Tab-separated table of C-alpha atoms in Angstrom:
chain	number	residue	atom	x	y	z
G	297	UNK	CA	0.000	0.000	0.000
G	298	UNK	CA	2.802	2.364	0.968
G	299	UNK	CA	4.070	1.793	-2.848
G	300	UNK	CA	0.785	2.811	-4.001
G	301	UNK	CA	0.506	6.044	-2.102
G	302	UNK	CA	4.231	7.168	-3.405
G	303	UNK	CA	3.530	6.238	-6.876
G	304	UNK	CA	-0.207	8.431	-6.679
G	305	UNK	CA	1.804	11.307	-4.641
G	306	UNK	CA	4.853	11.418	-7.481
G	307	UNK	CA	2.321	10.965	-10.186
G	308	UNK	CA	-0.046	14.036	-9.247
G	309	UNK	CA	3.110	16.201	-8.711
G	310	UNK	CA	4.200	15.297	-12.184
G	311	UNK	CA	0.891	16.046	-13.457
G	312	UNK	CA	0.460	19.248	-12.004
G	313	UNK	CA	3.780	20.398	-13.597
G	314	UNK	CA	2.393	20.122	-16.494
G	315	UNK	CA	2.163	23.823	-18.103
G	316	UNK	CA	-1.094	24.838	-19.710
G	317	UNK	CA	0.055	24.389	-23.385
G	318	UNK	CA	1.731	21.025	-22.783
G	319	UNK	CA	-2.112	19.958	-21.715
G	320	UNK	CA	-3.456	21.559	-24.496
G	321	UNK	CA	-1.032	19.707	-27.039
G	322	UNK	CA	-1.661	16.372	-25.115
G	323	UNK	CA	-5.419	16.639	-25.045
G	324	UNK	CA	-5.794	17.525	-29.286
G	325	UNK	CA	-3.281	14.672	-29.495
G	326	UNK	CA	-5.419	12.355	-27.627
G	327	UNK	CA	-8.303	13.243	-29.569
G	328	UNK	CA	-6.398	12.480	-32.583
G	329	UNK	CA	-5.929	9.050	-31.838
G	330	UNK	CA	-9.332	8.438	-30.719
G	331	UNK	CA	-10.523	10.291	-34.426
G	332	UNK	CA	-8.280	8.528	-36.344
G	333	UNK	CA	-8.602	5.214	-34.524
G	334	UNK	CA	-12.015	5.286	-35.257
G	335	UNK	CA	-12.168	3.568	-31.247
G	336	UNK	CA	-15.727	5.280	-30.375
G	337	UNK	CA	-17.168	4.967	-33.757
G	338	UNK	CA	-19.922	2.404	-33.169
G	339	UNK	CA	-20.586	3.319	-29.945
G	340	UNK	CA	-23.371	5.501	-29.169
G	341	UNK	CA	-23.497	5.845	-25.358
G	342	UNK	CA	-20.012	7.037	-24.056
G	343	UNK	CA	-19.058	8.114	-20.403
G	344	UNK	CA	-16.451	10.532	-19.628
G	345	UNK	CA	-15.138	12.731	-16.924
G	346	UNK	CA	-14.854	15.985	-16.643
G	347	UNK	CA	-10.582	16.951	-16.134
G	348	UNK	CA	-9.238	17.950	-12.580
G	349	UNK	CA	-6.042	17.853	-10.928
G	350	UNK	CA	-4.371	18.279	-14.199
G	351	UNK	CA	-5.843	15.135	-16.218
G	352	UNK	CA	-5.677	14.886	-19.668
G	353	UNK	CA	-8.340	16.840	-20.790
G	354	UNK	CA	-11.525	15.360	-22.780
G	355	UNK	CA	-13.304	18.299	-23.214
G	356	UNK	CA	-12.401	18.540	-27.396
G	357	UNK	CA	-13.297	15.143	-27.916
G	358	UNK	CA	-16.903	15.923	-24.989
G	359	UNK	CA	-17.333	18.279	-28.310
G	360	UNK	CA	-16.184	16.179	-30.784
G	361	UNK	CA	-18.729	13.077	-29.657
G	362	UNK	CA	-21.808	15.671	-29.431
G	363	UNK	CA	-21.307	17.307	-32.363
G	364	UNK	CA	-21.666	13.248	-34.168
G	365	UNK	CA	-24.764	12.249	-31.728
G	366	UNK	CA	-23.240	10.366	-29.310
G	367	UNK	CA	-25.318	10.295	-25.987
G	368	UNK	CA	-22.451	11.520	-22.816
G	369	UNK	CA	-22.609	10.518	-19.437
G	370	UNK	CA	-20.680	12.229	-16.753
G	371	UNK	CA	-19.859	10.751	-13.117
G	372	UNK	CA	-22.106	11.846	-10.243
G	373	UNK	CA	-20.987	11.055	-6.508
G	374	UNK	CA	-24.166	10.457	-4.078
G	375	UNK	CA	-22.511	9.675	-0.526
G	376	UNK	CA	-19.586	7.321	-1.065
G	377	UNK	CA	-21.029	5.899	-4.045
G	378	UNK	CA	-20.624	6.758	-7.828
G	379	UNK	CA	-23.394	6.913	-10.816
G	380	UNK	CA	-23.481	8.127	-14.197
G	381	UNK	CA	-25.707	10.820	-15.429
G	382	UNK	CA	-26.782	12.030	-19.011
G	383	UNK	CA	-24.883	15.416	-19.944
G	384	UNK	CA	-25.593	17.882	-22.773
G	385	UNK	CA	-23.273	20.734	-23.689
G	386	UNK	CA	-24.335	23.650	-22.290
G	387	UNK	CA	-26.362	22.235	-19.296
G	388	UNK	CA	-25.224	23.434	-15.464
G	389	UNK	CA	-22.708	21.822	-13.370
G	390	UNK	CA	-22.047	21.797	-10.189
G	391	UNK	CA	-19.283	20.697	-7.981
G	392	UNK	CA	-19.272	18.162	-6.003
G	393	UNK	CA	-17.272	17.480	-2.500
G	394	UNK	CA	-13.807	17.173	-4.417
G	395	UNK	CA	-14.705	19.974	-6.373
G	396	UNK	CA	-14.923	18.422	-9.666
G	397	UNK	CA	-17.591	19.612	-11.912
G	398	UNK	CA	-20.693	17.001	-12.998
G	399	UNK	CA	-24.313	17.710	-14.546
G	400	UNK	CA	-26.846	19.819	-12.409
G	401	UNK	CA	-30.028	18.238	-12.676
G	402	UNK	CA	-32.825	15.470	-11.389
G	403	UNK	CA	-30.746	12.430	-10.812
G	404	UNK	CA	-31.820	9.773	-12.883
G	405	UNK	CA	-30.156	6.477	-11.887
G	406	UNK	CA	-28.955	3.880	-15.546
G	407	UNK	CA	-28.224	0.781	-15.184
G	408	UNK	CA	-23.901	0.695	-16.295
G	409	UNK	CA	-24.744	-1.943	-19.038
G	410	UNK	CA	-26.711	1.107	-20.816
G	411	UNK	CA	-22.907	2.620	-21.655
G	412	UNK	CA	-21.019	1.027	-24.150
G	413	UNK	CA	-17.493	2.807	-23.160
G	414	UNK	CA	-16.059	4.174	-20.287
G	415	UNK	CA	-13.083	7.166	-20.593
G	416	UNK	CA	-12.159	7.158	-16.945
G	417	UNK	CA	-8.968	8.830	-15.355
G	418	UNK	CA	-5.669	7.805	-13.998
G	419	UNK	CA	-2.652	8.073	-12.302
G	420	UNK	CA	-0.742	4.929	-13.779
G	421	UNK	CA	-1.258	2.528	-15.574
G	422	UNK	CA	0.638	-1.044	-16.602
G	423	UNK	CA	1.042	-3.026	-19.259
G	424	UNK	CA	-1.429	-5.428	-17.947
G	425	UNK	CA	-4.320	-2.993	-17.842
G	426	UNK	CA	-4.047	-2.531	-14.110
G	427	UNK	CA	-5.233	1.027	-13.177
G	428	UNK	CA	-4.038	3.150	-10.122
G	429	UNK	CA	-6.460	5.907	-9.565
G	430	UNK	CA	-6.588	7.756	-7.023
G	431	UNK	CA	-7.384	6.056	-3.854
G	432	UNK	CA	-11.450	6.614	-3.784
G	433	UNK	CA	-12.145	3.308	-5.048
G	434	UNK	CA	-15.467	4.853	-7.421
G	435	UNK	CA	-15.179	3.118	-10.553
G	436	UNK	CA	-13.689	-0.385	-9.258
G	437	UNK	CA	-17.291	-0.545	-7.232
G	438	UNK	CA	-19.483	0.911	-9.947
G	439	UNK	CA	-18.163	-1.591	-11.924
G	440	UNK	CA	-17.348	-4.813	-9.539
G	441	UNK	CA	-20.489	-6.575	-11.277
G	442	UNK	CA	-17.669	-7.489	-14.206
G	443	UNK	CA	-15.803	-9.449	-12.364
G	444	UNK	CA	-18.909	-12.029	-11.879
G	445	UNK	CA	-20.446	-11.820	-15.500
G	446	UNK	CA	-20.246	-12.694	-18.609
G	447	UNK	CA	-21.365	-9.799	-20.051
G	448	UNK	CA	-18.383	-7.735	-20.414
G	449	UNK	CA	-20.116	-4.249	-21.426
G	450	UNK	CA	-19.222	-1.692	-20.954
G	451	UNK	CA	-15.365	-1.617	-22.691
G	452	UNK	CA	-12.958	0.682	-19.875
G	453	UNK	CA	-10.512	2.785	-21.252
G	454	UNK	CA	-8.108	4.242	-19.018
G	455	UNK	CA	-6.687	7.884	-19.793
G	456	UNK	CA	-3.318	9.029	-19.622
G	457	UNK	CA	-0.292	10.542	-20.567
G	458	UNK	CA	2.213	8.292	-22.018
G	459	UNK	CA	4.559	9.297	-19.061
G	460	UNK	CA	2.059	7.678	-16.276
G	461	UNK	CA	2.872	4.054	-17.908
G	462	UNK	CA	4.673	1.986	-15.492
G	463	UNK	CA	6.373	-1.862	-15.510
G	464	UNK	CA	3.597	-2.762	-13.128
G	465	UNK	CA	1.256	-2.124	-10.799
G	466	UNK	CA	0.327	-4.243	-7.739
G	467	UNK	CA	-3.476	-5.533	-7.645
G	468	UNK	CA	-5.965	-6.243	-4.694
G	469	UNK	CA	-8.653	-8.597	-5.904
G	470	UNK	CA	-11.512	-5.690	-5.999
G	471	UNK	CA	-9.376	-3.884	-8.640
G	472	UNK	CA	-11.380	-3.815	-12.501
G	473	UNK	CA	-8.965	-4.168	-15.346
G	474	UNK	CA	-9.370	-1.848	-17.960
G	475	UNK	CA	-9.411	-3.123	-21.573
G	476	UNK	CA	-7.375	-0.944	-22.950
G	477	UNK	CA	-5.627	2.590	-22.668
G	478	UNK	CA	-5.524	6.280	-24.786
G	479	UNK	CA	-2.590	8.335	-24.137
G	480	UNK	CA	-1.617	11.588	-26.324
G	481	UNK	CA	0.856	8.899	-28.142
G	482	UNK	CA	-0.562	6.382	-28.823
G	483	UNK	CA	-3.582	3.268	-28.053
G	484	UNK	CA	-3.184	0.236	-25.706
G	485	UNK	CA	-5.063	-2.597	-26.018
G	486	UNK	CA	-5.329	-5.462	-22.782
G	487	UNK	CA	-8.270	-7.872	-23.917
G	488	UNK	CA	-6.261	-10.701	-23.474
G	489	UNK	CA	-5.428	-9.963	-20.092
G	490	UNK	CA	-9.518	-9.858	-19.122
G	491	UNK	CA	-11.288	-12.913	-17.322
């Protein structure tokens, strides 16, 4: 655990480093590959996050997905738990206990088989498709039913820089895989590595 927290701790610092138009140039990069990948194509219901703490940003490609009719979903916290929630450009967010902006509205609860992908933040990642976030545990419950079904939807992406790829990351048994990774150089693919 002690590992963990240095890693998260050295991570962040790098990350907030990071001057404005080195973000800039790594979020339109990322975008890039995700255009010319053609990765979120067929998909029509994507979730995202909204950036904080430095994170590669997602808002051009937020833009990008709206502007071809893809349906967004943001993260929501209610107590200790995490949702998703239907967001339109334009509509009012508020902040939420760590500050970090998400949709304004009635909460309507989905079911997380309704998304087909998941963009969801990082701190590290390895080449195994283990995911080091940062300490909340949101996502690994909102998504534990994967470990016990067959149904494997929705696909997690993790998002990165390339710089917060590591040799490898130690795992607890609660920890979701992700099936692949974006970074501003380049795509990641785990499949193999998924039960």
């Amino acid at each position: 655990m002690e590992e963990k927290v240095f890693l998260r701790r050295m991570m962040r610092q790098r990350r907030r480093a990071l001057s404005q138009t080195e973000q800039q140039l790594a979020s339109f990069s990322l975008t890039k590959q995700i255009k010319q990948s053609g990765l979120l194509r067929r998909f029509k219901r994507v979730a995202l996050y909204w950036t904080t703490d430095n994170e590669i940003s997602l808002l051009p490609l937020l833009k990008y997905l709206s502007k071809h009719h893809r349906k967004i979903y943001l993260p929501i916290l209610l107590g200790k738990k995490m949702y998703f929630m239907r967001y339109k450009i334009g509509q009012p967010l508020k902040k939420n206990r760590f500050n970090i902006p998400e949709p304004n509205g009635r909460f309507q609860p989905i079911y997380p088989t309704v998304l087909d992908s998941v963009l969801m933040p990082l701190v590290a990642f390895d080449q195994q498709g283990n995911r080091l976030g940062m300490g909340g545990g949101f996502y690994d419950r909102y998504f534990e039913y994967l470990h016990y079904r067959r149904n494997k939807k929705p696909i997690l992406w993790g998002v990165a820089y390339e710089w917060q790829r590591v040799e490898h990351l130690n795992t607890q048994w609660w920890d979701i895989p992700l099936q692949g990774v974006i970074t501003d150089k380049g795509i990641y693919r785990f499949y193999e590595y998924r039960n």
